[in-house]
PDB file of C-alpha atoms in Angstrom:
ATOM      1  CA  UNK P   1      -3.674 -12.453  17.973  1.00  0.00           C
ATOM      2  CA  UNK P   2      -2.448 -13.627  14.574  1.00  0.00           C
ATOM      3  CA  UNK P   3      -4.502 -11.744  12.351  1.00  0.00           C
ATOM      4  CA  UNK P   4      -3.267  -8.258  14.494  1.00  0.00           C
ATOM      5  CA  UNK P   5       0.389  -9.894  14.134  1.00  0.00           C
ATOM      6  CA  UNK P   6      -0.147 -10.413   9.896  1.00  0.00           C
ATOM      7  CA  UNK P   7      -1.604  -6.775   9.633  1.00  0.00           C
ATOM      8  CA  UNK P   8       1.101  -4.772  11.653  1.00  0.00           C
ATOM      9  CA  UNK P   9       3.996  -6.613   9.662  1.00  0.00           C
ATOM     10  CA  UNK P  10       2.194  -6.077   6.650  1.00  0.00           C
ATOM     11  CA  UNK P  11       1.324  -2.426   7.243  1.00  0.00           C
ATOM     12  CA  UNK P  12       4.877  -1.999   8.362  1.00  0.00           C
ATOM     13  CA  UNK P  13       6.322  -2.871   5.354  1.00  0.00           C
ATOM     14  CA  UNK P  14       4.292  -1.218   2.905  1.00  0.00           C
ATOM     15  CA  UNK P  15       4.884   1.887   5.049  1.00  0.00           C
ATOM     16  CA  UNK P  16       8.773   1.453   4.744  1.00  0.00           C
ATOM     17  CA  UNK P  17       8.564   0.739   1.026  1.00  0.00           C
ATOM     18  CA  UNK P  18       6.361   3.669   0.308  1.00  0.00           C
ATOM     19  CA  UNK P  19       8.011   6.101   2.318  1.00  0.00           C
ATOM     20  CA  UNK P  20      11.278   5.909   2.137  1.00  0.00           C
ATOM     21  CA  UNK P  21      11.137   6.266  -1.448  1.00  0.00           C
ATOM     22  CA  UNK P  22      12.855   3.230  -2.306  1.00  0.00           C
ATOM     23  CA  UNK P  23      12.491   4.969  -5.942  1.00  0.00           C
ATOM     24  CA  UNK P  24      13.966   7.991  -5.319  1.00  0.00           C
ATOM     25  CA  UNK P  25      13.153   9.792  -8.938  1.00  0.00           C
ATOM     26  CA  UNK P  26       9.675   8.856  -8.872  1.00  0.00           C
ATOM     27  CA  UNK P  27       6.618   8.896  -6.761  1.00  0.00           C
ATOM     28  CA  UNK P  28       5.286   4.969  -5.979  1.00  0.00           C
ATOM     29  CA  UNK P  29       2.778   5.049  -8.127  1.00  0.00           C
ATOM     30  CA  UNK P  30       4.625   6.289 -11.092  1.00  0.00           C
ATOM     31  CA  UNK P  31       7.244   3.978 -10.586  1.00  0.00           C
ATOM     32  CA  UNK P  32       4.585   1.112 -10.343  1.00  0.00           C
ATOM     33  CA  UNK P  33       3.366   2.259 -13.718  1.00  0.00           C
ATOM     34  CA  UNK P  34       6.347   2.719 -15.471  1.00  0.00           C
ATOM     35  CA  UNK P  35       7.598  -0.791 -14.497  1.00  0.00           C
ATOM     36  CA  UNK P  36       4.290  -2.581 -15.453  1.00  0.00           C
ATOM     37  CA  UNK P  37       4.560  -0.381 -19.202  1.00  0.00           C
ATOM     38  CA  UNK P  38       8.041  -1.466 -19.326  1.00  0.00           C
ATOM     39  CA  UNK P  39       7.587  -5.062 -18.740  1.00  0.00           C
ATOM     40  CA  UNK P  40       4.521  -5.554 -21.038  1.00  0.00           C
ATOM     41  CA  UNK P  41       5.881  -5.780 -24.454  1.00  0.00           C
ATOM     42  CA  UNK P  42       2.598  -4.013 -25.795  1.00  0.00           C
ATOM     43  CA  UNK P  43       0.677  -0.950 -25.251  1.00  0.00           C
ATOM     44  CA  UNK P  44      -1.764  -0.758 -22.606  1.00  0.00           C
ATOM     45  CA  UNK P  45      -4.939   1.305 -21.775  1.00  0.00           C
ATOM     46  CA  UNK P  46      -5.403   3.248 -18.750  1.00  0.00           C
ATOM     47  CA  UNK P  47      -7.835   0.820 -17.953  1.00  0.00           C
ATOM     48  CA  UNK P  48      -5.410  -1.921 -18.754  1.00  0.00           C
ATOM     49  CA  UNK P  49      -3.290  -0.338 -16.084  1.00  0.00           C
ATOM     50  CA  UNK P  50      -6.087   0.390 -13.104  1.00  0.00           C
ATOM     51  CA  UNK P  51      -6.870  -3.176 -13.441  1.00  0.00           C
ATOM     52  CA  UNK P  52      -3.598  -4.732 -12.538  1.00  0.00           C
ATOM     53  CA  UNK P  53      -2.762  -2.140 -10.003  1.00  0.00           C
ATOM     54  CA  UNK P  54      -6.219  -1.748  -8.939  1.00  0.00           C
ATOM     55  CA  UNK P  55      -5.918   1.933  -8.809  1.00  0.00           C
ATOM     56  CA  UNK P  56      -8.765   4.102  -9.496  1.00  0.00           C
ATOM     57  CA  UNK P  57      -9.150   5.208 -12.637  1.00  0.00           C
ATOM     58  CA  UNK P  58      -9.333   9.242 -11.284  1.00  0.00           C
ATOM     59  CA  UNK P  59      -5.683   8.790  -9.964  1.00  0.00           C
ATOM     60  CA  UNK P  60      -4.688   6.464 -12.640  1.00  0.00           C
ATOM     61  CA  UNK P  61      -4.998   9.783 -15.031  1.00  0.00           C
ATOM     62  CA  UNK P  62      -3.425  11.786 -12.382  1.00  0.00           C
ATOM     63  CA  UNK P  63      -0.498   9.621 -12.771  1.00  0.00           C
ATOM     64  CA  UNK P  64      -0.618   9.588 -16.045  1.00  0.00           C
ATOM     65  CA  UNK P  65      -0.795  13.234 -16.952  1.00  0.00           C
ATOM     66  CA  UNK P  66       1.968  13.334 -14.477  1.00  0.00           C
ATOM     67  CA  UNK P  67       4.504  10.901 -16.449  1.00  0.00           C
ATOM     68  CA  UNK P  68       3.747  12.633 -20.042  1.00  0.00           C
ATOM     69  CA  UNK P  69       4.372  16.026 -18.404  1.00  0.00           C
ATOM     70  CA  UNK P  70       7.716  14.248 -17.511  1.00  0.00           C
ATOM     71  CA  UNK P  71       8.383  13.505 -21.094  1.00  0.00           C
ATOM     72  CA  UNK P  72       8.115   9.602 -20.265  1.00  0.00           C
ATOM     73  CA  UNK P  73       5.274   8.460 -21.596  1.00  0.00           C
ATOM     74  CA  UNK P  74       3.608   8.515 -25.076  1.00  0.00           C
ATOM     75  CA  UNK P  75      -0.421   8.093 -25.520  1.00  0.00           C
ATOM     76  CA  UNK P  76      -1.426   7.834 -28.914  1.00  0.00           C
ATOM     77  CA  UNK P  77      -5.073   6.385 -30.979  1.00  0.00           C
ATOM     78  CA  UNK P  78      -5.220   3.144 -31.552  1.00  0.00           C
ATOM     79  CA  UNK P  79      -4.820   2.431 -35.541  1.00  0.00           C
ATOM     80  CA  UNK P  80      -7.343  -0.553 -35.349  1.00  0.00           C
ATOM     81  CA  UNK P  81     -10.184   0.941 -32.773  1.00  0.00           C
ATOM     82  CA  UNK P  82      -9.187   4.988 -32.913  1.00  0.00           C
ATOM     83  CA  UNK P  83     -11.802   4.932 -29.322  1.00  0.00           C
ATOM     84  CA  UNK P  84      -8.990   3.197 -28.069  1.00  0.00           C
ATOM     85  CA  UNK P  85      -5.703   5.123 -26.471  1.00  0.00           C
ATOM     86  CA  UNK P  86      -2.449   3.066 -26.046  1.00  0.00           C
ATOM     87  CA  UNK P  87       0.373   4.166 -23.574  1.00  0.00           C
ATOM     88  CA  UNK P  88       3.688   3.468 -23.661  1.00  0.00           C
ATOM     89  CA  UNK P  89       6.880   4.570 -22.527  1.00  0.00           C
ATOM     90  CA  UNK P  90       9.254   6.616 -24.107  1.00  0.00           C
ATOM     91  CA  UNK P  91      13.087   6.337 -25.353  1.00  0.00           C
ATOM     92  CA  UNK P  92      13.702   8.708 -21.439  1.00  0.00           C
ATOM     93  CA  UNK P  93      10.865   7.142 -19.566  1.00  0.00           C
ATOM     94  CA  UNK P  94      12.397   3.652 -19.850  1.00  0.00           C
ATOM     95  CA  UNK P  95      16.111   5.195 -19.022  1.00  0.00           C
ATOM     96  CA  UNK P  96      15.009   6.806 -15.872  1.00  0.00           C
ATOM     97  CA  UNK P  97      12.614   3.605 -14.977  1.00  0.00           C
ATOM     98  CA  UNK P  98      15.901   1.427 -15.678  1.00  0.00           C
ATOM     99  CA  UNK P  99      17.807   3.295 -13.270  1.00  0.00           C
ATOM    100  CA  UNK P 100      15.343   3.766 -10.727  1.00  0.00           C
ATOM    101  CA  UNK P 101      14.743   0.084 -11.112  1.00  0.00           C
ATOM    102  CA  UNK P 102      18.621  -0.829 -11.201  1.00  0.00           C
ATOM    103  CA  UNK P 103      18.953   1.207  -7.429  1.00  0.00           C
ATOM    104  CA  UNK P 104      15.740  -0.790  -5.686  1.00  0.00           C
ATOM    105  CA  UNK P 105      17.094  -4.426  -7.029  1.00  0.00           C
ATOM    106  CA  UNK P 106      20.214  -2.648  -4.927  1.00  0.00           C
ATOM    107  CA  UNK P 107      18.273  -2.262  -2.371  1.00  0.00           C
ATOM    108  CA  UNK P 108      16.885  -6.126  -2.646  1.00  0.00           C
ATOM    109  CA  UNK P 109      20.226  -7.333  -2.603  1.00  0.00           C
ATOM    110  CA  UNK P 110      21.288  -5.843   0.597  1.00  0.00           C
ATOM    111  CA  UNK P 111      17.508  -7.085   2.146  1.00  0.00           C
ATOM    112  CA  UNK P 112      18.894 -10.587   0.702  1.00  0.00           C
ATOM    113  CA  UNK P 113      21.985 -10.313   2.047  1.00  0.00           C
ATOM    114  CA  UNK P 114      20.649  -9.310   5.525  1.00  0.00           C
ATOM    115  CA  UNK P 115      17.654 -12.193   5.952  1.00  0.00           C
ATOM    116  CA  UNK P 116      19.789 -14.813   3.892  1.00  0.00           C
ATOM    117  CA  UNK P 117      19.092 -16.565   0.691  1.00  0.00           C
ATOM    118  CA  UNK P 118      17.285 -19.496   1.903  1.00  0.00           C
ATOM    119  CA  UNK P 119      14.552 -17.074   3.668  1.00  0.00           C
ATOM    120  CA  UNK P 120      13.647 -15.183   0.820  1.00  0.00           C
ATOM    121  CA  UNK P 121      13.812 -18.536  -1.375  1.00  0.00           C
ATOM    122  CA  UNK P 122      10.862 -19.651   1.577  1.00  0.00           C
ATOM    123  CA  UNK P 123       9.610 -16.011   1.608  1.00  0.00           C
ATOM    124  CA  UNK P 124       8.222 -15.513  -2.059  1.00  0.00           C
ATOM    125  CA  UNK P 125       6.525 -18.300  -2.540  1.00  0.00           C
ATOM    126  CA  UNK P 126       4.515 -17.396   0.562  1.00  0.00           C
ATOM    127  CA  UNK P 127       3.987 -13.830  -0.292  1.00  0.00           C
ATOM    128  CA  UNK P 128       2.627 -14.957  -3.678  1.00  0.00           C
ATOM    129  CA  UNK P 129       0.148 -16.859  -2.200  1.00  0.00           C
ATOM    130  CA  UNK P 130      -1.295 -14.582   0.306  1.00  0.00           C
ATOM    131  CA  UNK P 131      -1.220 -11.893  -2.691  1.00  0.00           C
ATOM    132  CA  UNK P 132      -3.062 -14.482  -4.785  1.00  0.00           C
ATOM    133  CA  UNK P 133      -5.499 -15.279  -1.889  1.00  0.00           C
ATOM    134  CA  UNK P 134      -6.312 -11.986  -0.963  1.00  0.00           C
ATOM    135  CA  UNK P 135      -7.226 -11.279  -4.328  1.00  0.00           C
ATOM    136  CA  UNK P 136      -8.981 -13.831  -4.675  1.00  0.00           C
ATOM    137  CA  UNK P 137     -11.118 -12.948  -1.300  1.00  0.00           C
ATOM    138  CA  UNK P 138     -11.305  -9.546  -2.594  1.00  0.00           C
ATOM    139  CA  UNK P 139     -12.842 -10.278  -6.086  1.00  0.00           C
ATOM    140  CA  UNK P 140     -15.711 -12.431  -3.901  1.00  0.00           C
ATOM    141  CA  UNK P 141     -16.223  -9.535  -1.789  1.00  0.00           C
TER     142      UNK P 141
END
């Protein structure tokens, strides 16, 4: 059946990106974090961060605790609202991140090079939309 087809591919794939490590300094999650603190130009709460990654906010301060033991990331009070505590990464967290980062786009490229241009050009559109739609069906839930 198609809906037994959709799950096993998708469950196979999040298996293989999760473990084999595709970052191989950093658990998943961390990694996730680091990239979504790295790419937002701002500070951002822990709640900030648990909603776009939709990770609860118990492991979301597991995480976190984990990446300033690291020495990668900074918390510190908010100067306009001091209830408020921004994270960001630090002058090391965004090196490491960067190189993790700079291995897994290696990683892409090869996946590219395997399936072809011209399926991943079809595939990412399509990916974005069932991402999108599952949200979407989630949120209604």
């Amino acid at each position: 059946m198609l809906n037994e087809d959709l799950l096993s591919a998708w469950l196979q794939l999040g298996c293989i990106i999760d473990n084999q490590r595709l970052v191989t300094d950093l658990p998943f999650n961390e990694a996730l974090v680091c990239g979504i603190l790295f790419r937002a130009g701002e500070p951002l709460t822990a709640s900030d961060l648990c909603t776009r990654t939709r990770i609860l906010k118990s492991q979301m301060n597991a995480i976190l605790n984990s990446l300033e033991k690291k020495g990668f990331l900074l918390r510190q009070r908010s100067q306009d609202d001091l209830r408020r505590v921004e994270l960001s990464l630090l002058p090391y967290g965004v090196d490491c991140y960067q190189e993790s980062h700079r291995q897994t786009l290696a990683l892409v490229d090869r996946l590219i090079a395997s399936v072809g241009q011209e399926t991943v050009k079809t595939l990412v559109p399509l990916l974005l939309q069932a991402a999108d739609s599952f949200d979407h069906i989630l949120k209604e839930a």
